[in-house]
Structures are given as C-alpha cells and as structure tokens.
Coordinates of C-alpha atoms in Angstrom, one line a residue:
X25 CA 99.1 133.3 76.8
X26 CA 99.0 133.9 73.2
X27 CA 95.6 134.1 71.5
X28 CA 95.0 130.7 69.7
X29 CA 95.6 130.6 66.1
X30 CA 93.8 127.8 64.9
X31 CA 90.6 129.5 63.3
X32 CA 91.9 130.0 59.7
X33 CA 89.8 129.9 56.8
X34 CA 89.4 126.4 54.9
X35 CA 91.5 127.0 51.4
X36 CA 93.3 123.7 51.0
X37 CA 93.4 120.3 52.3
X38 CA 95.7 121.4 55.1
X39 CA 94.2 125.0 55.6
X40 CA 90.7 123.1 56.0
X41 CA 89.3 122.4 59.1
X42 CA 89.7 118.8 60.9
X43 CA 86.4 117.2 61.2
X44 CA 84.3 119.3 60.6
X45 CA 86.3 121.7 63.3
X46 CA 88.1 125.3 62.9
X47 CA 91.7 124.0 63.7
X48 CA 93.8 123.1 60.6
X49 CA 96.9 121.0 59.7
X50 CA 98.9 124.1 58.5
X51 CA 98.0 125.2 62.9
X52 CA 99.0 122.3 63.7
X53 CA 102.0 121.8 62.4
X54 CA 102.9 125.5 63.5
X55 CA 102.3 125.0 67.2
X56 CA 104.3 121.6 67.2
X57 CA 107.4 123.2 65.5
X58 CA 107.2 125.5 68.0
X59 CA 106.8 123.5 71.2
X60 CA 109.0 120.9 69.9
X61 CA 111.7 123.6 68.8
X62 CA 111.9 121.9 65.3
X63 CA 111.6 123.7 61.6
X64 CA 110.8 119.6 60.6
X65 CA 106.8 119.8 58.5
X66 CA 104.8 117.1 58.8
X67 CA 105.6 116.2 55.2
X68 CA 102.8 114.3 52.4
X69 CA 102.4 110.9 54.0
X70 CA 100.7 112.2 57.1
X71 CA 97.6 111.0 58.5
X72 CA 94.8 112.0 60.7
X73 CA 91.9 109.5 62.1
X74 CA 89.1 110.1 64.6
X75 CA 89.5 108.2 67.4
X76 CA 86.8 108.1 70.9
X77 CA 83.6 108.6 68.9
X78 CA 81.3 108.6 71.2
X79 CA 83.4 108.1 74.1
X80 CA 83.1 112.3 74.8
X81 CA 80.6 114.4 73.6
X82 CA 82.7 118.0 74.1
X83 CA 85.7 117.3 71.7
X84 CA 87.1 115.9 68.9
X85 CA 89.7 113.6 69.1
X86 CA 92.4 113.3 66.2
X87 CA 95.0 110.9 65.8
X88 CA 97.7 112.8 64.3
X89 CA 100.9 110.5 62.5
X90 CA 103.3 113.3 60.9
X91 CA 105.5 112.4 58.4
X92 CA 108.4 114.5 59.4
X93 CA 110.5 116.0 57.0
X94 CA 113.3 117.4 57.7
X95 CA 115.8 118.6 61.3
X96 CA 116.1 116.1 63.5
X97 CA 112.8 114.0 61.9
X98 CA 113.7 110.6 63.3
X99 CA 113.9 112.5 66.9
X100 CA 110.5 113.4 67.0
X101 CA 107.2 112.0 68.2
X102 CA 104.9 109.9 65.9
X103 CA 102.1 110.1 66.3
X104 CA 99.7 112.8 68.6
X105 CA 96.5 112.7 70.5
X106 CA 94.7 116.3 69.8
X107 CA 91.3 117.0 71.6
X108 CA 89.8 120.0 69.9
X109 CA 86.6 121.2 72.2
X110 CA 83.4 121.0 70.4
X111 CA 79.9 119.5 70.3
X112 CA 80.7 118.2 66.6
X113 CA 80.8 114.7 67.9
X114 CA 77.9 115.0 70.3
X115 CA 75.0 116.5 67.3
X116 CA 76.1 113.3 65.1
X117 CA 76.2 110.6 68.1
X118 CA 72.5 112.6 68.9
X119 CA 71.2 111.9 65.9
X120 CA 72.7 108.1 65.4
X121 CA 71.2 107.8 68.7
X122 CA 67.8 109.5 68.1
X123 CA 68.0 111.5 71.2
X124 CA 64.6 114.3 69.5
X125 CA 62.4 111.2 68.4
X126 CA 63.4 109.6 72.3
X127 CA 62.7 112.6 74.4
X128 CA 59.4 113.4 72.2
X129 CA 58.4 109.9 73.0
X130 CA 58.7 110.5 76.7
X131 CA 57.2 113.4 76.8
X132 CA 59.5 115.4 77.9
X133 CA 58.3 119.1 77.8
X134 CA 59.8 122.3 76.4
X135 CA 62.7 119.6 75.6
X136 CA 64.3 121.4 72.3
X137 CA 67.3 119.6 70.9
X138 CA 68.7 122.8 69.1
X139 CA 68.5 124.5 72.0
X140 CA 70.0 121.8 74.0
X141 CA 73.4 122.2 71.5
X142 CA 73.4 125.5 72.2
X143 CA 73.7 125.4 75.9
X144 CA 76.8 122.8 75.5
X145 CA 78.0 125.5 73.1
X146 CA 78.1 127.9 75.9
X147 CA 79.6 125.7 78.7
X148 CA 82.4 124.4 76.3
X149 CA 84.9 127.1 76.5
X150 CA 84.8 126.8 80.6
X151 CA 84.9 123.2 80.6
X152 CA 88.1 123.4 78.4
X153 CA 89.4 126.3 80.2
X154 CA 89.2 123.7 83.6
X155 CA 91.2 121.2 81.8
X156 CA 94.1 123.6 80.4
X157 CA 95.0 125.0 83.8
X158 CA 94.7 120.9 85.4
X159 CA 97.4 120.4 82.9
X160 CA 99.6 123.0 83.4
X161 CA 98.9 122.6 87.0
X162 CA 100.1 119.6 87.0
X163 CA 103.4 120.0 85.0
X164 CA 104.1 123.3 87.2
X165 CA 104.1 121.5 90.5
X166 CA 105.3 118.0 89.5
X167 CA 101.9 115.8 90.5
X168 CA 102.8 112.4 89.5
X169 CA 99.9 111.2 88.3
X170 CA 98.7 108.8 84.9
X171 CA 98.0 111.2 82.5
X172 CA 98.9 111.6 79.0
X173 CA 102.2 114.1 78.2
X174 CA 100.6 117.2 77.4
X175 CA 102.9 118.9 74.8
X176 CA 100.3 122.0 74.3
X177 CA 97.3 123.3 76.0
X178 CA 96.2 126.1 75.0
X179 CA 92.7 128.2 75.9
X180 CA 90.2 129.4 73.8
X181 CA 91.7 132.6 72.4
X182 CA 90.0 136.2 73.1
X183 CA 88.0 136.4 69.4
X184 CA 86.4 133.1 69.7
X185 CA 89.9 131.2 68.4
X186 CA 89.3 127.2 69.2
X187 CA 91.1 126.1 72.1
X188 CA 93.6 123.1 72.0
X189 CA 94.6 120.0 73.5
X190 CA 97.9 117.7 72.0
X191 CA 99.0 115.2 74.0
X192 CA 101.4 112.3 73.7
X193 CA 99.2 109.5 71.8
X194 CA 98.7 106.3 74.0
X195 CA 97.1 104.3 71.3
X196 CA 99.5 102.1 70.7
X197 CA 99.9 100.6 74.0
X198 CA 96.4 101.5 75.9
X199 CA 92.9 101.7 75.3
X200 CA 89.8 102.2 77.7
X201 CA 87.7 98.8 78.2
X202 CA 84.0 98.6 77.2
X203 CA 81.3 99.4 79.0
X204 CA 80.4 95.9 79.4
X205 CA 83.5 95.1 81.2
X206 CA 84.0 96.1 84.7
X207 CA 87.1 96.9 86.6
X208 CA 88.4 94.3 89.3
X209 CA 89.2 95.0 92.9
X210 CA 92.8 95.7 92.0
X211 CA 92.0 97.8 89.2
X212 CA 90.3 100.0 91.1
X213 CA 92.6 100.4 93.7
X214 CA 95.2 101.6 91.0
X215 CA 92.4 104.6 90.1
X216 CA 91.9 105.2 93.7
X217 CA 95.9 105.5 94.3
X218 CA 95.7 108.0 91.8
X219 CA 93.3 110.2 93.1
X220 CA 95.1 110.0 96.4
X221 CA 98.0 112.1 94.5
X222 CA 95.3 114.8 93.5
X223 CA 93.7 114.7 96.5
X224 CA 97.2 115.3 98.3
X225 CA 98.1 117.9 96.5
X226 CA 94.3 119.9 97.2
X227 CA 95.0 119.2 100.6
X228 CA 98.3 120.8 101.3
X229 CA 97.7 123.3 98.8
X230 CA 95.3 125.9 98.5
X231 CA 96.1 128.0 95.9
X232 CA 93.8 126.5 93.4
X233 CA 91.0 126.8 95.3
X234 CA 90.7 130.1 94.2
X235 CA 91.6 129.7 90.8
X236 CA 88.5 130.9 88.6
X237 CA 88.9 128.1 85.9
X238 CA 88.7 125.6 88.4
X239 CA 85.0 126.0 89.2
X240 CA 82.8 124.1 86.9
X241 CA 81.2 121.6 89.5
X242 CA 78.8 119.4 87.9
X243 CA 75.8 121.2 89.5
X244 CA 77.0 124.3 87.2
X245 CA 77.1 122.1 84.2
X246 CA 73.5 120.9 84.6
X247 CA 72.2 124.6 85.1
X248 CA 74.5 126.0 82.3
X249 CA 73.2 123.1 79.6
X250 CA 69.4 123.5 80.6
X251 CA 68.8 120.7 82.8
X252 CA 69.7 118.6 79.9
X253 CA 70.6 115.2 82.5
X254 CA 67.7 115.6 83.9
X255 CA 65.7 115.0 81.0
X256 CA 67.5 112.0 80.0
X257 CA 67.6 110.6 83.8
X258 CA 63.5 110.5 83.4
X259 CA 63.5 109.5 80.4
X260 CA 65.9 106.8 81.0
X261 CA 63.9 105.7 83.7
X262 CA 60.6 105.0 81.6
X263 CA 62.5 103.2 78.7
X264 CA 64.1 101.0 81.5
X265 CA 60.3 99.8 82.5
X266 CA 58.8 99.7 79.1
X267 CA 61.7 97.9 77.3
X268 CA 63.0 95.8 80.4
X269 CA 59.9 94.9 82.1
X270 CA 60.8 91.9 84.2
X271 CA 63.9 93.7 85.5
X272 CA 62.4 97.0 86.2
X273 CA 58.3 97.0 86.5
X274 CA 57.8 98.2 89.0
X275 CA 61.0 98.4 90.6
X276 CA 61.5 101.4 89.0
X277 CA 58.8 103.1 90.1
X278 CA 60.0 104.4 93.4
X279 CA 62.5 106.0 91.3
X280 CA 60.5 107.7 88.8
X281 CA 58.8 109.1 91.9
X282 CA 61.9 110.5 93.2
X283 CA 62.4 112.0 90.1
X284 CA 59.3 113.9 89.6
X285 CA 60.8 116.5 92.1
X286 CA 63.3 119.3 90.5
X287 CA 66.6 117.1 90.9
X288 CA 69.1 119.3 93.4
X289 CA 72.5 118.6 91.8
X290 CA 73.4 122.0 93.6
X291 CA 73.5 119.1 96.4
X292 CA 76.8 117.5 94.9
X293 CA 78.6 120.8 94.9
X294 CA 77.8 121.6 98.4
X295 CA 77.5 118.5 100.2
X296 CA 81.4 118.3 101.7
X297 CA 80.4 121.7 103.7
X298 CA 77.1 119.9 105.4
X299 CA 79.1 117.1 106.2
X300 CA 82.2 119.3 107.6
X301 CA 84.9 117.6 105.3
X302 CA 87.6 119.7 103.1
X303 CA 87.0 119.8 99.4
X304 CA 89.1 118.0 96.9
X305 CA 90.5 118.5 93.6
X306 CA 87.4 116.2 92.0
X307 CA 87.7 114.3 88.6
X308 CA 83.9 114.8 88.3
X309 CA 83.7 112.5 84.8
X310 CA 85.5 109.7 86.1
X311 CA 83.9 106.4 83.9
X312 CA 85.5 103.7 81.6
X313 CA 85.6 105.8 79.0
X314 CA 88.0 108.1 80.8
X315 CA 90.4 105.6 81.7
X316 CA 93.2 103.9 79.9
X317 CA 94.5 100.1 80.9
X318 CA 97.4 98.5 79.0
X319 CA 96.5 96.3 75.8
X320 CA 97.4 92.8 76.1
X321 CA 100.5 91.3 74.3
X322 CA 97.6 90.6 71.4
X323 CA 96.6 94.0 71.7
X324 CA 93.0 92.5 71.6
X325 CA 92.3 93.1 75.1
X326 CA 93.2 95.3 78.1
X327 CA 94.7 94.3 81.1
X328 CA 94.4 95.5 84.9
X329 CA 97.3 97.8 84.4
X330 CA 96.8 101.5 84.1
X331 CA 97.9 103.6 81.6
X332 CA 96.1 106.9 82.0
X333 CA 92.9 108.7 83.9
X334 CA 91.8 111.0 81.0
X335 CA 89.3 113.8 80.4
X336 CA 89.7 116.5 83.6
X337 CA 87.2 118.7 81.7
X338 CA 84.8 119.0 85.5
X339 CA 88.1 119.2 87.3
X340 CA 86.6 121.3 90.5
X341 CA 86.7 121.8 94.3
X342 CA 84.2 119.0 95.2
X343 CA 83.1 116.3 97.7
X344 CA 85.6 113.2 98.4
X345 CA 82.8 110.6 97.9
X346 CA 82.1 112.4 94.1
X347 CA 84.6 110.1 92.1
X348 CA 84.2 107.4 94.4
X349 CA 80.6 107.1 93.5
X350 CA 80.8 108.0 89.8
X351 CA 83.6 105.5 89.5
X352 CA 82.1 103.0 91.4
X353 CA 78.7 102.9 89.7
X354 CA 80.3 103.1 86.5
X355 CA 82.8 100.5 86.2
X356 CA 83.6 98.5 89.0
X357 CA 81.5 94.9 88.6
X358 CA 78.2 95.2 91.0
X359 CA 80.2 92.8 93.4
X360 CA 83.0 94.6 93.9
X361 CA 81.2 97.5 95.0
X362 CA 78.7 95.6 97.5
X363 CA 82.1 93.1 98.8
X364 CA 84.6 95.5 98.7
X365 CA 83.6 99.0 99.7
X366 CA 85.4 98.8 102.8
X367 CA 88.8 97.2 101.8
X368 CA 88.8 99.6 98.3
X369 CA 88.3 103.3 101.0
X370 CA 90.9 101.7 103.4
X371 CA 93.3 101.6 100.6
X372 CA 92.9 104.3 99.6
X373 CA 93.1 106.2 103.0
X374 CA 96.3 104.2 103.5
X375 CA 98.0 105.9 100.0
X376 CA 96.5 109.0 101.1
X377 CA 97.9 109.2 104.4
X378 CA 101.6 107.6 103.0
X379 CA 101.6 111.2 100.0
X380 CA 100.5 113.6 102.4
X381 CA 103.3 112.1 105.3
X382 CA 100.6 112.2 108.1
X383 CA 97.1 111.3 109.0
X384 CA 94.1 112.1 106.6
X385 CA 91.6 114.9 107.7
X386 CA 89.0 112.4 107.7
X387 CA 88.1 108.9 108.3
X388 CA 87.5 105.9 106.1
X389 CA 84.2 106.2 107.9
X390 CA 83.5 109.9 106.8
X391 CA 84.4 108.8 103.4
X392 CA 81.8 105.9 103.3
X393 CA 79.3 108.1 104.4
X394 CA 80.0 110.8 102.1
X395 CA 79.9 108.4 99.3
X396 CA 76.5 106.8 100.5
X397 CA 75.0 110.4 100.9
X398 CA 76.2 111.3 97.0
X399 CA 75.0 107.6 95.8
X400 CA 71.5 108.5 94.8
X401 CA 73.0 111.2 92.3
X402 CA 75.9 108.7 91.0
X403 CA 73.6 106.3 90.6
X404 CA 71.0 108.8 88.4
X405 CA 73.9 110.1 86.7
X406 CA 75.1 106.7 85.0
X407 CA 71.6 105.3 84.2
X408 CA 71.2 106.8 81.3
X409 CA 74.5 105.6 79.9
X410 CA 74.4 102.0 80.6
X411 CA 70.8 102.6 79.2
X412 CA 71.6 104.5 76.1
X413 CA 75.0 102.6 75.3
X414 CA 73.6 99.2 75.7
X415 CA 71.4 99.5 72.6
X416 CA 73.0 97.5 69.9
X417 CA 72.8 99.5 66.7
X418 CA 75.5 102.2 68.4
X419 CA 78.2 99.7 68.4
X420 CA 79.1 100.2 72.2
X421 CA 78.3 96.2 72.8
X422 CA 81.1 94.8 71.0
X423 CA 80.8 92.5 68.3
X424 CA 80.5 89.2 69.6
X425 CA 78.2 88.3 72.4
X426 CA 76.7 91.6 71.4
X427 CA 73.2 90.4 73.4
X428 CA 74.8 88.8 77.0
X429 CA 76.7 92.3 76.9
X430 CA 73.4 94.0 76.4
X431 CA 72.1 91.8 79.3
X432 CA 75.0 92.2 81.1
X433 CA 74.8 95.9 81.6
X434 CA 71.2 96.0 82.0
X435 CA 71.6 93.9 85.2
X436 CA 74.2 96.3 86.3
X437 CA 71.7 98.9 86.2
X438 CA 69.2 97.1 87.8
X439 CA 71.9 96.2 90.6
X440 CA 72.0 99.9 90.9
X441 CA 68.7 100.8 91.4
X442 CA 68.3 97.9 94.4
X443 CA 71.1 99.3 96.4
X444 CA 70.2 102.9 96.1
X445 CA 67.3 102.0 97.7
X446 CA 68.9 100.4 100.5
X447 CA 71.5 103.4 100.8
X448 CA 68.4 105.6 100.5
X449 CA 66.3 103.5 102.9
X450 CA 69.5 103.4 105.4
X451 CA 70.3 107.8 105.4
X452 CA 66.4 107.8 105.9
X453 CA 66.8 106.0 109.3
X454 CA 69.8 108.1 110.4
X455 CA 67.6 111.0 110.0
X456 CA 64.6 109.7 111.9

C-alpha cells in the first residue's frame, strides 16, 4: 500500500490539520477523488463536525458534508464518516473528566497521566493496523456483516504518516443508544447473529490466524498501555463505596480484595486453549457505544433494529465467551442477562450452525461456561465505565431524567457485582 499522505504542514484552512490532528481537507479530498474516480472538489460550502466525543478514546471522528463541485457532483456521496487514530479526544475527555486529580485521590501509585498518553500513543498504530486489515478482510472475502461501507482504509504510513479510516456516514439514519438504555432480548439476538457470520468465517478459515495485524488481544493492550485499566478498575471500585454507600459498602469489599492481586488479563487471551475450544475472530470492544440501531421516524430515539457493530480496533484470535460477556455486561438490561442466557447462546448456536452448513465445534454448554469463566474480567472491565460515565457534568446521562439515569446505571453495576460473585462462588465449587 501507498504510504499515507495525510501529514502535510498546516498553511491554510484546508492544508490545516482537522481537530487538532495531522490529516487535512486538501488529503482528504485527494484520496476521495481518487477512490471515488472523480476530479469533483469538495467546493466552499463544505462542512466538518466532530461527532462520538467520548464515545472512543483512540480516534477522531469527522463528519465530512462535501460540497461537490464539479463531474458527476450530484452522483456522489454526501456526507462521510472519517476516524483518524489518535488520543486527541482521550487527553481532553481526561481532563473534563479529571482522571490526574481521581487517581491521586485513590492513591494510586507511580500512576503518571503523561506517561499514561504515551503508552496509548504507542499502541495506536497496532490497534489501527487491526482494524484496516478487518476491513479489507471483509470486503475481500464477502462477510456479510453490519458494518459501515468502507471507501478507504489505509495504514499508518512508513514515516509516521496518520493512518485513515472513511466510511459511508450512518448519521442520518442510526445512532448508538445511551448508556442508560439497555438492549432487549431481540436486540441482542440481532448482535449475536452477527457475530455468528465472523465467527463462521474464523472457523472455516484459517488464514487470518496468522495474520500479524490481527494480534492485539486485550491482554496486549493492558501490558502495552501500562496497566492503565487496572488502575481505573481499583479506583473505580473505591469511588463505588465511598460515593454509593448503601449500594456498595461493603459489598464491594470482596472485590477490592480480588483486586489487590496483579490482575491476569493474559487469562482472556489464553483461556479458549485451557478449555479446549477453537479461537474466534473476537470483537473485543463490543459496548453501546460501538453499536448503531435505527433512529425512530422522529429521529429522537433508536429502535431495536440494527444498523451497524462499529470499532473492530481489538479485532483478534480470542475466546467465544469474550464478546458475549463484554456485550452482555455492557448493554443488555440486568434481566435479560440473568432470564435469558440460555435462550440468547441457543440462538445464537442455531445461526452459527445454519452459516457454517453443519454442527458447531462446541456446545451451547461450552459456550455458557466459557462466558462464566471470562465473567469476572467482563465484569471488571465495564465498572469503571458505568462508573465514570454516570457522573452528570460529562453529559453521558441525557438531559432529562439526568438523576434516575444516574441511578439507573449505578444499579446495573451493582447487579454486576452480585452475580459475579455467584459465577465466582459457582467455578469455585467445580474446582473443589
């Protein structure tokens, strides 16, 4: 692939970086006359927003609107979706957030924030590298699966040139639902028919399992970004009991012991091997934040209808519980997880079984188990979201019924903890 082109120096309004970011509108518009085969320019009524802050902290998203001048203008899309890798958006969420001031409260040692940028600095370029080869992946070998059109991907180029994402912008028809509203039985059912088509294809395919940008597992992550989860797991933790006392003192305090031990998230990477299943092409990211439902006809809601599973930054050979749980823990209401565990893995077995034209290489049992023995790290993992995006001043809570949201998702979490100690309390009798 051609080196990247999008580092050019800022010298006008469209020679200036986007953002605060390296890539440009006069890069922009070159790449898109390319892929699109057009000589059209984006003409002077163009516009550019940023859209998802603080829905991903390893990219910028732009809305692009071009106002097309020129060949065949009226033929061309209107509007893009580009995701430029960087930890722009993550330093300014930080500091809205007051991650320093928080982890200094807690304690938490040899915790240095500029350091902490640095070490997402250093796994960006992999993590972007994943998601450009899931997407040409994908169009190559014809997955059919609900993801955005990708019109360019393009890796980081060989002198430090920013990498590139520009996809067909769904804005207009889809949106991800807030934290504070969880998906329905049938909703998830349409995610897990989804990941039956990955999963398929990693099955009867195993090309990619060699492929060396398809390799950063999630214990990788937390190595490569200094343990950085970990910190905000324990810190999480003690600003559940101090600031939601009735709920989580002392509840919490099993977990917190837990917790004082090293964290193994090595363990999520391997764990498919100790419990003799194949690996998976896994999501590894998969939240509300990553998924797109239809608007309604008011477009002031979403409905149950999927639009598009987003973000394959993680994309790696992994266990087949991993999304289940992240997915799970993250968005599906607390009683369609305890109800409906059985009837959700069934279903998806079934869809499994009917893409791959034969029977599954495991059982709906193998999958509950694997999903109970990875349900302690799911669970860790969201904690410090529904934590972190429940406070009120970050916007994440709505606008109306900004404190029964806040409640809301505080329950969830508390809903959490209780049956990870029943999961926890149930492997610990299987190994007696």
């Amino acid at each position: 692939m051609a080196p990247n082109e999008c580092n050019e120096p800022a010298a006008t309004d469209s020679s200036a970086g986007l953002f605060g970011t390296s890539v440009t509108l006069e890069c922009l518009e070159r790449k898109l006359q390319k892929v699109l085969d057009t000589s059209a320019t984006f003409g002077s009524k163009l516009s550019t927003d940023q859209i998802g802050y603080g829905l991903g902290f390893m990219s910028v998203m732009v809305r692009l609107k071009p106002d097309w001048q020129g060949e065949k203008a009226d033929e061309l899309p209107k509007s893009f979706a580009v995701k430029i890798p960087s930890i722009i958006t993550m330093e300014s969420f930080a500091k809205q957030a007051h991650w320093e001031e928080k982890f200094k409260d807690s304690n938490a040692e040899n915790f240095d924030m500029e350091e902490h940028f640095k070490s997402f600095a250093g796994v960006l370029q992999s993590a972007h590298a994943s998601e450009v080869t899931f997407y040409h992946m994908i169009k190559k070998d014809g997955l059919k699966l609900q993801v955005p059109k990708c019109y360019l991907a393009e890796h980081f180029g060989p002198n430090g040139e920013n990498g590139l994402l520009i996809m067909e912008d769904l804005g207009n028809i889809a949106t991800t639902k807030p934290i504070y509203e969880t998906l329905s039985v049938e909703s998830v059912k349409a995610v897990l028919e989804n990941l039956a088509e990955v999963h398929a294809y990693s099955l009867q395919n195993d090309q990619w399992l060699s492929n060396p940008d398809l390799k950063m597992t999630f214990g990788k992550f937390e190595k490569q970004t200094s343990n950085t989860l970990e910190h905000m797991i324990r810190n999480s933790l003690n600003i559940l009991k101090t600031d939601h006392a009735a709920l989580f003192d002392p509840l919490i305090d099993r977990l917190v012991e837990i917790c004082k031990e090293e964290l193994d998230f090595d363990y999520t990477d391997t764990i498919h091997e100790k419990l003799g299943l194949p690996p998976v092409m896994t999501h590894c990211d998969l939240w509300s934040n990553n998924m797109m439902w239809r608007k309604t006809e008011d477009g002031k809601g979403t409905t149950g209808e999927l639009a598009a599973i987003v973000d394959w930054q993680l994309v790696h050979p992994g266990c087949i519980g991993e999304d289940f749980v992240r997915l799970l823990c993250t968005s599906a209401g607390t009683d369609v997880r305890r109800d409906h565990l059985e009837e959700l893995f069934q279903h998806y077995h079934t869809s499994l079984k009917a893409k791959m034209g034969k029977e599954p290489p495991f059982t709906v049992a193998q999958i509950i188990h694997a999903y109970k023995h990875l349900f302690r790290y799911g669970a860790l993992v969201v904690l410090p979201g529904l934590e972190g995006f429940s406070q009120a001043d970050l916007g994440m809570m709505g606008t109306e019924n900004v404190e029964q949201h806040r409640q809301d998702v505080i329950n969830r979490a508390k809903c959490l903890v209780d049956d990870l100690y029943e999961i926890e309390d149930e492997l610990a009798l299987e190994k007696a």
